[in-house]
Short mmCIF file of C-alpha atoms in Angstrom, two decimals:
data_model
loop_
_atom_site.label_atom_id
_atom_site.label_comp_id
_atom_site.label_asym_id
_atom_site.label_seq_id
_atom_site.Cartn_x
_atom_site.Cartn_y
_atom_site.Cartn_z
CA MET A 1 -25.29 33.42 -79.52
CA ARG A 2 -27.27 36.08 -77.71
CA LYS A 3 -29.10 33.30 -75.84
CA TYR A 4 -25.85 31.91 -74.45
CA PHE A 5 -24.68 35.41 -73.55
CA LEU A 6 -27.85 36.03 -71.51
CA ILE A 7 -27.45 32.69 -69.73
CA ILE A 8 -23.86 33.51 -68.76
CA VAL A 9 -24.83 36.99 -67.52
CA THR A 10 -27.69 35.51 -65.49
CA ILE A 11 -25.37 32.97 -63.84
CA ILE A 12 -22.85 35.69 -62.98
CA LEU A 13 -25.58 37.84 -61.43
CA ILE A 14 -26.89 34.92 -59.37
CA LEU A 15 -23.42 34.05 -58.10
CA GLY A 16 -22.74 37.69 -57.28
CA LEU A 17 -25.96 38.02 -55.34
CA ALA A 18 -25.26 34.77 -53.51
CA GLY A 19 -21.89 36.12 -52.42
CA CYS A 20 -23.56 39.18 -50.98
CA ILE A 21 -26.06 37.19 -48.94
CA LYS A 22 -24.88 36.79 -45.35
CA ASP A 23 -26.24 34.93 -42.39
CA PRO A 24 -28.81 37.02 -40.56
CA PRO A 25 -27.33 38.89 -37.59
CA ILE A 26 -27.54 37.17 -34.23
CA PRO A 27 -30.08 38.95 -32.02
CA ASP A 28 -28.89 40.43 -28.75
CA GLU A 29 -30.65 37.67 -26.83
CA GLY A 30 -29.08 34.98 -29.05
CA VAL A 31 -30.85 32.32 -31.05
CA GLU A 32 -33.16 29.91 -29.28
CA PRO A 33 -31.41 26.55 -28.75
CA LYS A 34 -33.02 23.38 -30.00
CA ASN A 35 -30.96 21.20 -27.64
CA PRO A 36 -29.37 21.67 -24.20
CA PHE A 37 -25.77 22.88 -24.08
CA VAL A 38 -23.16 20.33 -22.97
CA MET A 39 -20.17 20.73 -20.67
CA ASN A 40 -17.10 18.66 -19.92
CA SER A 41 -17.80 16.31 -16.98
CA TYR A 42 -14.98 18.00 -15.06
CA PHE A 43 -17.62 20.67 -14.41
CA THR A 44 -19.76 18.69 -12.00
CA ASP A 45 -20.67 18.86 -8.31
CA SER A 46 -17.73 18.79 -5.86
CA MET A 47 -15.17 19.97 -8.42
CA ILE A 48 -12.00 21.79 -7.40
CA ILE A 49 -10.77 24.81 -9.37
CA GLN A 50 -7.04 25.56 -9.50
CA GLN A 51 -6.32 28.61 -7.38
CA ASN A 52 -4.58 31.78 -8.58
CA GLN A 53 -5.03 30.96 -12.27
CA PRO A 54 -7.69 32.13 -14.75
CA ILE A 55 -10.89 30.10 -14.42
CA ASN A 56 -11.96 28.78 -17.82
CA ILE A 57 -15.57 27.60 -18.12
CA PHE A 58 -16.49 26.12 -21.49
CA GLY A 59 -18.82 23.82 -23.38
CA LYS A 60 -20.67 23.19 -26.63
CA SER A 61 -24.01 24.26 -28.07
CA GLU A 62 -25.55 25.58 -31.29
CA LYS A 63 -24.08 28.54 -33.15
CA GLY A 64 -25.49 31.86 -32.01
CA VAL A 65 -26.86 30.67 -28.68
CA LEU A 66 -26.19 33.13 -25.85
CA ILE A 67 -24.58 31.48 -22.80
CA GLU A 68 -24.49 33.20 -19.41
CA VAL A 69 -22.23 31.92 -16.63
CA SER A 70 -22.31 33.14 -13.02
CA LEU A 71 -20.15 32.18 -10.05
CA PHE A 72 -21.62 32.54 -6.54
CA LYS A 73 -20.49 31.96 -3.03
CA LYS A 74 -22.65 29.26 -1.49
CA GLU A 75 -26.03 30.63 -0.29
CA ALA A 76 -25.36 34.04 -1.91
CA SER A 77 -27.96 35.49 -4.26
CA GLU A 78 -25.61 37.81 -6.15
CA PRO A 79 -22.72 36.43 -8.22
CA ILE A 80 -19.13 37.40 -7.50
CA GLN A 81 -18.31 37.03 -11.21
CA SER A 82 -20.52 36.79 -14.26
CA ALA A 83 -20.05 36.75 -18.04
CA LYS A 84 -21.96 36.20 -21.29
CA THR A 85 -20.77 34.81 -24.60
CA PHE A 86 -22.19 33.59 -27.90
CA VAL A 87 -21.53 30.10 -29.21
CA ASP A 88 -19.14 30.35 -32.15
CA GLU A 89 -19.47 28.81 -35.61
CA ASN A 90 -17.73 25.63 -34.42
CA GLY A 91 -20.27 25.12 -31.67
CA ASP A 92 -17.86 26.12 -28.88
CA TRP A 93 -18.30 28.64 -26.08
CA LYS A 94 -16.01 29.79 -23.29
CA VAL A 95 -15.89 32.38 -20.53
CA VAL A 96 -12.91 33.27 -18.37
CA PHE A 97 -13.20 34.40 -14.75
CA SER A 98 -10.51 36.10 -12.71
CA PRO A 99 -8.33 33.93 -10.46
CA ILE A 100 -9.42 33.17 -6.88
CA SER A 101 -7.20 32.23 -3.94
CA ALA A 102 -7.69 28.96 -2.09
CA SER A 103 -10.00 28.67 0.92
CA PHE A 104 -12.59 26.34 2.42
CA GLN A 105 -15.32 28.62 1.03
CA LEU A 106 -17.86 26.71 -1.05
CA TYR A 107 -19.02 28.07 -4.41
CA LYS A 108 -21.68 27.27 -6.98
CA LEU A 109 -21.75 27.81 -10.72
CA LYS A 110 -24.86 28.62 -12.74
CA VAL A 111 -24.86 28.21 -16.53
CA THR A 112 -27.88 29.17 -18.64
CA ASP A 113 -29.03 29.71 -22.19
CA SER A 114 -32.47 31.11 -22.98
CA VAL A 115 -34.08 27.72 -22.31
CA HIS A 116 -31.83 25.50 -20.20
CA THR A 117 -30.05 25.89 -16.85
CA LYS A 118 -27.34 23.88 -15.13
CA GLU A 119 -26.13 24.38 -11.56
CA ILE A 120 -22.85 22.98 -10.25
CA ASN A 121 -22.62 22.95 -6.46
CA ASP A 122 -20.12 22.26 -3.67
CA ILE A 123 -17.19 23.80 -5.59
CA LEU A 124 -13.83 24.47 -3.92
CA VAL A 125 -10.77 26.45 -5.01
CA GLY A 126 -7.38 24.91 -4.22
CA GLU A 127 -4.53 22.91 -5.75
CA VAL A 128 -5.19 20.41 -8.58
CA TRP A 129 -2.70 17.80 -9.83
CA LEU A 130 -2.92 15.37 -12.73
CA THR A 131 -1.60 11.86 -11.96
CA SER A 132 -0.95 9.66 -14.96
CA GLY A 133 0.95 6.62 -16.18
CA GLU A 134 0.35 2.90 -15.92
CA LYS A 135 -0.34 0.20 -13.34
CA ASN A 136 1.87 1.39 -10.47
CA MET A 137 0.10 4.75 -10.64
CA ALA A 138 -3.33 3.15 -11.03
CA TRP A 139 -2.68 0.68 -8.15
CA PRO A 140 -5.64 1.19 -5.76
CA MET A 141 -5.73 1.95 -2.07
CA ARG A 142 -7.56 -1.31 -1.36
CA TYR A 143 -4.45 -3.33 -2.32
CA THR A 144 -1.91 -1.07 -0.60
CA LYS A 145 -0.19 -2.01 2.64
CA ASP A 146 -1.09 0.18 5.64
CA ALA A 147 -3.35 2.37 3.49
CA SER A 148 -6.16 2.08 6.03
CA SER A 149 -4.41 4.72 8.14
CA TYR A 150 -5.24 7.26 5.42
CA ILE A 151 -8.85 6.20 4.85
CA ILE A 152 -10.52 7.56 7.94
CA ASN A 153 -13.64 9.61 8.48
CA ASN A 154 -11.73 12.82 9.09
CA GLU A 155 -13.60 16.11 8.85
CA ASN A 156 -10.81 17.66 6.78
CA LYS A 157 -10.95 14.86 4.22
CA LYS A 158 -13.95 16.60 2.63
CA TYR A 159 -11.46 19.18 1.37
CA ILE A 160 -9.51 16.49 -0.49
CA ARG A 161 -11.21 15.34 -3.68
CA TYR A 162 -10.36 13.40 -6.79
CA PHE A 163 -11.68 13.17 -10.32
CA SER A 164 -12.03 9.64 -11.66
CA GLN A 165 -13.11 8.23 -14.99
CA ASP A 166 -13.78 4.85 -16.54
CA HIS A 167 -10.84 3.34 -18.38
CA TYR A 168 -13.15 2.55 -21.29
CA PRO A 169 -16.80 3.22 -22.21
CA ASN A 170 -18.98 0.67 -20.40
CA ASN A 171 -15.70 -0.81 -19.07
CA ASP A 172 -15.23 -2.50 -22.44
CA PRO A 173 -11.76 -1.94 -24.00
CA SER A 174 -13.09 -2.66 -27.49
CA GLN A 175 -15.42 0.35 -27.20
CA GLN A 176 -12.59 2.81 -26.66
CA PRO A 177 -13.01 5.57 -29.28
CA ILE A 178 -10.19 5.67 -31.79
CA GLY A 179 -8.84 8.27 -34.16
CA ASP A 180 -10.00 11.66 -32.87
CA PRO A 181 -9.38 13.76 -29.74
CA GLN A 182 -12.43 13.66 -27.47
CA PHE A 183 -14.21 16.57 -25.81
CA ASP A 184 -15.11 14.69 -22.64
CA PHE A 185 -14.05 11.79 -20.44
CA SER A 186 -15.78 8.44 -20.15
CA ASN A 187 -18.07 8.76 -17.12
CA GLY A 188 -15.97 11.46 -15.44
CA ARG A 189 -16.97 12.33 -11.87
CA TRP A 190 -15.64 14.02 -8.73
CA ASN A 191 -15.32 12.03 -5.49
CA SER A 192 -14.63 12.95 -1.89
CA ALA A 193 -11.63 11.41 -0.15
CA ASN A 194 -13.91 11.08 2.86
CA SER A 195 -15.74 8.01 1.54
CA LEU A 196 -15.30 4.29 0.98
CA LYS A 197 -14.99 5.02 -2.74
CA SER A 198 -11.43 6.01 -1.87
CA LEU A 199 -10.55 2.31 -1.71
CA ASP A 200 -10.57 2.37 -5.51
CA ALA A 201 -8.51 5.56 -5.79
CA SER A 202 -4.89 5.51 -6.95
CA ALA A 203 -2.79 4.90 -3.84
CA ILE A 204 0.13 7.08 -4.96
CA SER A 205 -2.25 9.92 -5.86
CA TYR A 206 -4.42 9.64 -2.75
CA ILE A 207 -1.54 9.48 -0.27
CA PHE A 208 0.27 12.30 -2.11
CA ALA A 209 -2.86 14.46 -1.85
CA CYS A 210 -3.30 13.72 1.87
CA GLU A 211 0.34 14.53 2.62
CA LEU A 212 0.23 17.71 0.52
CA PHE A 213 -2.99 18.80 2.23
CA GLU A 214 -1.42 18.40 5.67
CA GLU A 215 1.64 20.41 4.65
CA LEU A 216 -0.23 23.24 2.89
CA ASN A 217 -2.70 23.64 5.76
CA LYS A 218 -0.29 24.20 8.58
CA GLY A 219 -1.18 27.23 10.66
CA SER A 220 -4.15 29.26 9.45
CA ALA A 221 -3.92 28.31 5.76
CA LYS A 222 -6.94 26.70 4.12
CA VAL A 223 -6.01 24.98 0.86
CA PRO A 224 -8.15 22.18 -0.61
CA VAL A 225 -6.30 19.59 -2.70
CA GLY A 226 -7.59 17.66 -5.69
CA PHE A 227 -6.16 15.21 -8.17
CA ILE A 228 -7.25 13.87 -11.53
CA GLU A 229 -6.75 10.14 -11.97
CA SER A 230 -5.61 9.25 -15.47
CA ALA A 231 -3.57 6.04 -15.45
CA VAL A 232 -4.03 2.83 -17.44
CA ALA A 233 -2.23 -0.44 -16.74
CA GLU A 234 0.16 -1.76 -19.40
CA SER A 235 0.01 1.46 -21.40
CA ASN A 236 2.89 2.68 -23.58
CA ILE A 237 4.05 6.27 -23.75
CA HIS A 238 3.15 6.57 -27.46
CA ALA A 239 -0.52 6.16 -26.50
CA TRP A 240 -0.21 9.27 -24.29
CA LEU A 241 1.34 11.44 -27.02
CA PRO A 242 -0.81 13.50 -29.43
CA LYS A 243 -0.56 12.19 -32.98
CA SER A 244 0.46 15.62 -34.26
CA LYS A 245 3.51 15.54 -31.97
CA ILE A 246 4.54 12.11 -33.22
CA ASP A 247 3.99 12.97 -36.88
CA SER A 248 6.04 16.17 -36.58
CA ASN A 249 9.00 14.27 -35.12
CA PRO A 250 10.55 12.01 -37.80
CA TYR A 251 12.61 10.10 -35.24
CA LEU A 252 9.58 9.18 -33.09
CA ARG A 253 7.39 8.31 -36.05
CA ASN A 254 10.03 6.18 -37.78
CA TYR A 255 10.88 4.36 -34.56
CA LEU A 256 7.23 3.50 -33.91
CA LEU A 257 6.78 2.37 -37.51
CA THR A 258 9.89 0.20 -37.30
CA LYS A 259 8.64 -1.43 -34.09
CA ASN A 260 5.12 -1.83 -35.52
CA LEU A 261 3.76 0.44 -32.77
CA TYR A 262 2.30 3.13 -35.02
CA GLN A 263 -1.24 1.78 -34.88
CA ILE A 264 -4.38 3.70 -35.75
CA ASP A 265 -6.65 0.80 -36.71
CA ASN A 266 -9.22 -0.98 -34.57
CA LEU A 267 -7.31 -3.36 -32.31
CA GLY A 268 -10.24 -4.52 -30.20
CA ASP A 269 -9.18 -4.96 -26.56
CA LYS A 270 -5.90 -3.15 -27.29
CA ASN A 271 -7.54 0.00 -28.65
CA TYR A 272 -6.39 1.99 -25.63
CA ASN A 273 -2.73 1.42 -26.52
CA GLN A 274 -2.89 2.72 -30.05
CA THR A 275 -0.94 5.78 -31.12
CA ALA A 276 -2.36 8.85 -29.32
CA ASN A 277 -5.42 6.99 -28.05
CA LEU A 278 -4.99 7.70 -24.34
CA TYR A 279 -4.04 11.28 -25.12
CA ASN A 280 -7.23 11.66 -27.17
CA ASN A 281 -9.48 10.19 -24.49
CA LYS A 282 -7.87 11.21 -21.20
CA ILE A 283 -5.65 14.26 -21.78
CA ASN A 284 -7.33 16.20 -24.60
CA PRO A 285 -10.53 16.65 -22.50
CA LEU A 286 -8.38 18.62 -20.02
CA LYS A 287 -7.57 21.35 -22.56
CA GLY A 288 -8.63 24.64 -21.04
CA ILE A 289 -8.58 23.36 -17.44
CA ASN A 290 -5.74 24.89 -15.44
CA LEU A 291 -3.68 22.59 -13.23
CA LYS A 292 -0.75 22.91 -10.86
CA GLY A 293 1.31 19.99 -12.07
CA VAL A 294 1.64 16.43 -13.33
CA ILE A 295 2.96 13.28 -11.66
CA TRP A 296 4.02 10.82 -14.37
CA TYR A 297 4.65 7.21 -13.27
CA GLN A 298 5.03 5.04 -16.36
CA GLY A 299 7.73 2.87 -17.83
CA LEU A 300 7.42 -0.88 -17.36
CA SER A 301 5.67 -1.35 -20.71
CA ASP A 302 8.38 0.65 -22.52
CA ILE A 303 11.54 -0.90 -21.09
CA GLY A 304 11.91 -2.91 -24.30
CA TYR A 305 11.83 0.38 -26.24
CA TYR A 306 14.28 2.25 -24.03
CA GLU A 307 16.28 3.53 -27.03
CA TYR A 308 13.62 6.09 -27.91
CA TYR A 309 12.12 6.79 -24.48
CA ASN A 310 14.35 9.80 -23.86
CA GLU A 311 12.91 11.58 -26.92
CA ALA A 312 9.39 10.31 -26.24
CA LEU A 313 9.40 11.67 -22.67
CA ARG A 314 10.74 15.05 -23.78
CA SER A 315 8.01 15.20 -26.41
CA LEU A 316 5.31 14.27 -23.91
CA ILE A 317 6.34 17.05 -21.52
CA ASP A 318 6.46 19.55 -24.40
CA ALA A 319 3.11 18.43 -25.82
CA TRP A 320 1.20 18.47 -22.55
CA ARG A 321 2.55 21.91 -21.73
CA GLU A 322 1.59 23.18 -25.17
CA GLU A 323 -1.94 21.81 -24.86
CA LEU A 324 -2.62 22.31 -21.13
CA SER A 325 -0.39 24.98 -19.59
CA PRO A 326 3.10 26.27 -20.50
CA ASN A 327 4.15 26.42 -16.83
CA LEU A 328 2.94 22.95 -15.86
CA ALA A 329 5.23 21.34 -13.27
CA PHE A 330 6.28 17.76 -14.05
CA ILE A 331 7.39 15.12 -11.56
CA VAL A 332 8.60 11.91 -13.21
CA VAL A 333 8.80 8.78 -11.04
CA GLY A 334 11.72 6.48 -11.85
CA GLU A 335 11.51 2.70 -12.08
CA HIS A 336 12.42 0.75 -8.95
CA ALA A 337 14.94 -2.09 -8.75
CA TYR A 338 13.84 -5.40 -10.23
CA GLU A 339 15.28 -7.87 -12.68
CA LYS A 340 14.40 -7.03 -16.27
CA GLU A 341 16.56 -6.72 -19.36
CA ASN A 342 17.33 -3.12 -20.40
CA LEU A 343 16.00 -1.64 -17.15
CA ALA A 344 19.29 0.18 -16.49
CA GLY A 345 19.18 1.73 -19.97
CA PHE A 346 15.56 2.70 -19.45
CA ARG A 347 16.32 4.51 -16.18
CA ARG A 348 19.02 6.45 -18.00
CA ALA A 349 16.52 7.38 -20.73
CA GLN A 350 14.06 8.63 -18.08
CA ILE A 351 16.74 10.83 -16.54
CA LEU A 352 17.91 12.20 -19.90
CA GLY A 353 14.29 12.91 -20.84
CA THR A 354 13.98 15.31 -17.89
CA ASN A 355 17.30 17.09 -18.43
CA TYR A 356 16.20 19.78 -20.87
CA HIS A 357 13.15 21.29 -19.20
CA LEU A 358 12.66 23.78 -16.41
CA ASN A 359 10.27 22.95 -13.58
CA VAL A 360 10.77 19.21 -14.12
CA LEU A 361 12.02 16.75 -11.53
CA ILE A 362 12.69 13.01 -11.45
CA VAL A 363 12.07 11.06 -8.25
CA PRO A 364 14.23 7.90 -8.03
CA THR A 365 12.88 4.75 -6.42
CA TYR A 366 15.67 2.20 -6.84
CA ASP A 367 16.79 2.57 -3.21
CA LEU A 368 13.38 2.03 -1.60
CA GLU A 369 12.64 -1.24 0.16
CA PHE A 370 9.51 -2.49 -1.54
CA GLU A 371 7.35 -5.46 -0.59
CA TYR A 372 5.42 -7.74 -2.91
CA GLU A 373 3.84 -10.39 -0.67
CA TYR A 374 0.98 -9.91 1.78
CA GLN A 375 1.52 -11.18 5.30
CA ASN A 376 -1.00 -13.06 7.43
CA GLY A 377 -3.37 -10.69 9.14
CA TYR A 378 -3.33 -8.15 6.32
CA GLU A 379 -6.43 -6.09 6.97
CA MET A 380 -7.37 -5.16 3.40
CA GLU A 381 -8.10 -6.96 0.16
CA LYS A 382 -5.41 -8.76 -1.78
CA PRO A 383 -4.96 -8.88 -5.56
CA ASP A 384 -4.99 -12.27 -7.25
CA VAL A 385 -1.25 -12.37 -7.88
CA SER A 386 1.92 -10.74 -6.59
CA SER A 387 4.64 -9.41 -8.87
CA PRO A 388 8.07 -7.80 -8.47
CA TYR A 389 6.87 -5.12 -10.86
CA TYR A 390 4.06 -3.91 -8.59
CA PRO A 391 5.02 -3.18 -4.97
CA ILE A 392 2.23 -3.24 -2.40
CA ASN A 393 3.77 -0.61 -0.11
CA LYS A 394 3.33 2.80 -1.72
CA ILE A 395 3.38 5.16 1.26
CA GLU A 396 7.10 5.99 1.40
CA LEU A 397 7.20 6.68 -2.34
CA ALA A 398 4.10 8.91 -2.21
CA GLN A 399 5.69 10.85 0.66
CA ARG A 400 8.89 11.26 -1.36
CA ILE A 401 6.88 12.61 -4.32
CA GLU A 402 5.07 15.05 -2.03
CA LYS A 403 8.35 16.39 -0.63
CA ALA A 404 9.64 16.79 -4.18
CA ALA A 405 6.50 18.76 -5.09
CA LEU A 406 6.97 21.05 -2.10
CA SER A 407 10.51 21.83 -3.26
CA LEU A 408 9.73 22.14 -6.97
CA VAL A 409 6.44 24.04 -6.82
CA TYR A 410 5.77 25.42 -3.35
CA ASN A 411 9.15 27.03 -2.59
CA SER A 412 9.99 24.82 0.34
CA ASN A 413 13.17 25.79 2.16
CA GLU A 414 14.11 22.12 2.03
CA LYS A 415 15.44 21.41 -1.47
CA TYR A 416 14.38 17.80 -1.84
CA PHE A 417 16.16 17.02 -5.10
CA SER A 418 18.23 13.95 -5.91
CA PRO A 419 21.89 14.59 -6.75
CA ARG A 420 22.74 14.24 -10.41
CA LEU A 421 26.02 14.25 -12.31
CA HIS A 422 26.46 17.80 -13.58
CA ASN A 423 29.89 17.91 -15.21
CA TYR A 424 33.30 16.27 -15.30
CA THR A 425 36.93 17.01 -16.15
CA VAL A 426 39.87 14.77 -17.10
CA SER A 427 43.50 15.32 -16.08
CA LEU A 428 45.99 13.24 -18.04
CA THR A 429 48.90 14.53 -15.96
CA GLU A 430 47.29 13.52 -12.65
CA ASN A 431 45.55 10.43 -14.08
CA THR A 432 42.21 11.57 -12.64
CA ILE A 433 38.61 12.06 -13.68
CA THR A 434 36.72 14.57 -11.53
CA LEU A 435 32.93 14.32 -11.26
CA TYR A 436 30.83 17.32 -10.17
CA PHE A 437 27.32 16.82 -8.76
CA ALA A 438 24.35 19.17 -8.54
CA ASN A 439 21.68 19.15 -5.80
CA THR A 440 24.08 18.37 -2.98
CA LYS A 441 26.63 20.11 -0.78
CA ASN A 442 27.99 16.98 0.83
CA LEU A 443 27.82 13.56 -0.77
CA ARG A 444 27.44 10.74 1.72
CA VAL A 445 27.59 6.98 1.68
CA LYS A 446 24.93 4.87 3.32
CA LEU A 447 26.38 2.21 5.63
CA LEU A 448 24.36 -0.37 7.53
CA GLY A 449 21.16 1.55 6.99
CA GLU A 450 22.56 4.82 8.31
CA ILE A 451 23.74 7.99 6.59
CA GLU A 452 27.43 8.62 7.22
CA GLU A 453 29.35 11.55 5.81
CA LEU A 454 32.19 10.52 3.54
CA ALA A 455 35.66 11.45 4.69
CA LYS A 456 37.30 14.66 3.60
CA PRO A 457 39.86 14.43 0.77
CA ARG A 458 42.42 11.83 1.68
CA PRO A 459 45.75 10.75 0.24
CA VAL A 460 45.57 8.82 -3.00
CA GLU A 461 46.57 5.59 -1.27
CA GLU A 462 43.55 5.83 1.07
CA TYR A 463 40.75 5.23 -1.39
CA GLN A 464 37.04 5.27 -0.62
CA THR A 465 34.97 2.62 -2.40
CA ILE A 466 31.47 3.51 -3.57
CA THR A 467 29.22 0.58 -4.43
CA ASN A 468 28.39 0.26 -8.13
CA LEU A 469 30.67 3.12 -9.23
CA ILE A 470 32.35 1.32 -12.12
CA LEU A 471 35.11 2.16 -14.60
CA VAL A 472 34.78 0.68 -18.09
CA LEU A 473 38.17 0.22 -19.76
CA VAL A 474 38.91 0.30 -23.48
CA ASP A 475 38.95 -3.51 -23.59
CA ASP A 476 35.48 -3.50 -21.92
CA THR A 477 36.87 -4.74 -18.62
CA GLU A 478 34.91 -3.33 -15.68
CA ILE A 479 36.54 -2.47 -12.35
CA GLU A 480 35.42 -0.70 -9.19
CA ALA A 481 36.43 2.94 -9.04
CA GLU A 482 38.79 4.15 -6.33
CA VAL A 483 38.03 7.72 -5.34
CA THR A 484 38.35 10.59 -2.93
CA VAL A 485 35.37 12.74 -2.05
CA ASN A 486 35.15 16.41 -1.16
CA GLU A 487 31.68 17.90 -0.65
CA ASN A 488 29.95 17.53 -4.05
CA ILE A 489 33.05 16.37 -5.96
CA ILE A 490 34.32 12.85 -6.57
CA LYS A 491 37.84 12.38 -7.91
CA ILE A 492 38.60 9.07 -9.61
CA TYR A 493 42.16 7.75 -9.79
CA TYR A 494 43.58 5.16 -12.19
CA GLU A 495 47.15 4.28 -13.09
CA ASP A 496 46.58 5.00 -16.80
CA ILE A 497 43.56 7.26 -17.19
CA LYS A 498 43.65 6.88 -20.98
CA GLN A 499 42.45 3.32 -20.51
CA ILE A 500 39.07 4.52 -19.17
CA LYS A 501 36.37 4.99 -21.80
CA SER A 502 33.29 5.23 -19.52
CA VAL A 503 32.24 5.72 -15.91
CA LYS A 504 28.91 4.43 -14.65
CA TYR A 505 27.05 4.47 -11.37
CA ALA A 506 24.04 2.36 -10.30
CA TYR A 507 23.78 1.28 -13.92
CA LEU A 508 22.23 -2.11 -13.13
CA ASP A 509 18.73 -3.54 -13.15
CA LEU A 510 19.12 -4.52 -9.49
CA CYS A 511 20.96 -1.51 -8.08
CA ALA A 512 19.36 -1.16 -4.64
CA ASP A 513 22.75 -1.61 -2.94
CA SER A 514 24.12 1.56 -4.55
CA ASN A 515 25.13 3.67 -1.57
CA LEU A 516 25.79 7.26 -2.64
CA PHE A 517 23.33 9.81 -1.22
CA ASN A 518 23.04 13.50 -0.42
CA GLU A 519 22.35 15.17 2.91
CA MET A 520 18.57 14.79 2.30
CA ASP A 521 18.98 10.99 2.18
CA LEU A 522 18.15 10.97 -1.54
CA PRO A 523 20.12 8.65 -3.82
CA VAL A 524 22.35 9.91 -6.61
CA LEU A 525 20.64 9.44 -9.96
CA PRO A 526 22.17 6.60 -12.00
CA PHE A 527 24.45 7.66 -14.84
CA TYR A 528 26.53 6.26 -17.69
CA LEU A 529 29.23 8.73 -18.66
CA ASN A 530 31.11 8.28 -21.92
CA ILE A 531 34.45 10.10 -21.70
CA LYS A 532 34.47 12.49 -24.65
CA TRP A 533 38.21 12.57 -25.20
CA TYR A 534 38.10 8.80 -25.73
CA HIS A 535 34.92 8.63 -27.82
CA ASN A 536 35.93 11.55 -30.00
#
């Protein structure tokens, strides 16, 4: 008995002593690393840092290693900012420098541990945008009509740069990592807009950056512009959402399960389109890197799933802001006019998905005159096939996005926002429905390619017809609405207003002939309004 007692006491003493033993303290100079530290490939030569926001520099190494980071002006021997930090128990390290305003001043970054050193040169501070989505966003300059006017050896182009990455490791879709968020991109690198490599850059992104650069650098201002390319053709929105966001939203998760889209297994060439895969590989590596905003141009692959896209888009905006920056501006590009089932419902879902966030804007495209065929004498390369889904002329759209960004983010005096239905009232005594629109002072109708102001309020018998403004009656008959217009208000008349259950505008796949615009020549956003007094 005594023998067992002694054994038990001995075990207790050993466990107690083990609990008191702690890791040896880390020396002031840190532990000596066995391997070089690693950094996200965003931190490479020619990078652009977002101005006027904290500068986060981070990487990975072994626990206890002392990392020193110094930021210099080019050719200077003394740093303007410097900091030291120890690598934590998870192998992560991070330093934060104070914000810097934009200029054409070049900087260099020096990162060291007790053994290894890395220098990052030719750094600029300016404006950085993330451009993401699918094929229309990824569409390259080399296939874009009249893009050669932007690709010129201009001295200022060296202040426009873009970060590109491979779609997949070794350009092999089956090698796309699955399952876990990644620390780094696949072959991420910075490029100058002043090079022939720009032929492979996203046309929307490149032209947007050039236009923004010209606008921000009027007068004596010196503001470099950069963009991060992150678009994959034929990608669905669920691949761009973090798995945690999907799993915490029963509606999203159940919808994806019902449609057999909740995939986390190896799908070979379709690995990129699994649940959260593109988020893991292309968005998660941006955590900690401050940006100005996002341009999101995606939708064709999800038109068949339009029922849930409203919630999916809201969740994407929320998730990216939670992971990247709470004040991130979002510009969502709407789908243009082409013939595809459920496209009208999808456009509505896009618009609804942007309704509940601040600093979010949707840019419509259904009114733009796109081209899909290359003419003889076209000076650049041509893709193998043409398609009504992928226009070859991107310049006007990129310019529209840039003007929207100026209004949303840069406090432009010109409020370049599309009108949207804001509210409505019903009068049973007058047999009228009154529609109120935001983002306009004077609604106008486009006639014969020109903008003409609609007439002031007129007698009921002198109606003004607006193309594709439709009344849906209780028996599902559809008729054109007869209206009067006063500034930002449209009043609809009908002999028995109780017979109207819905009002819709531009709610068609092919709706390019819809003719209601604001004074900025921007089209009214499509809508489908269910009259509450009827549906209740």
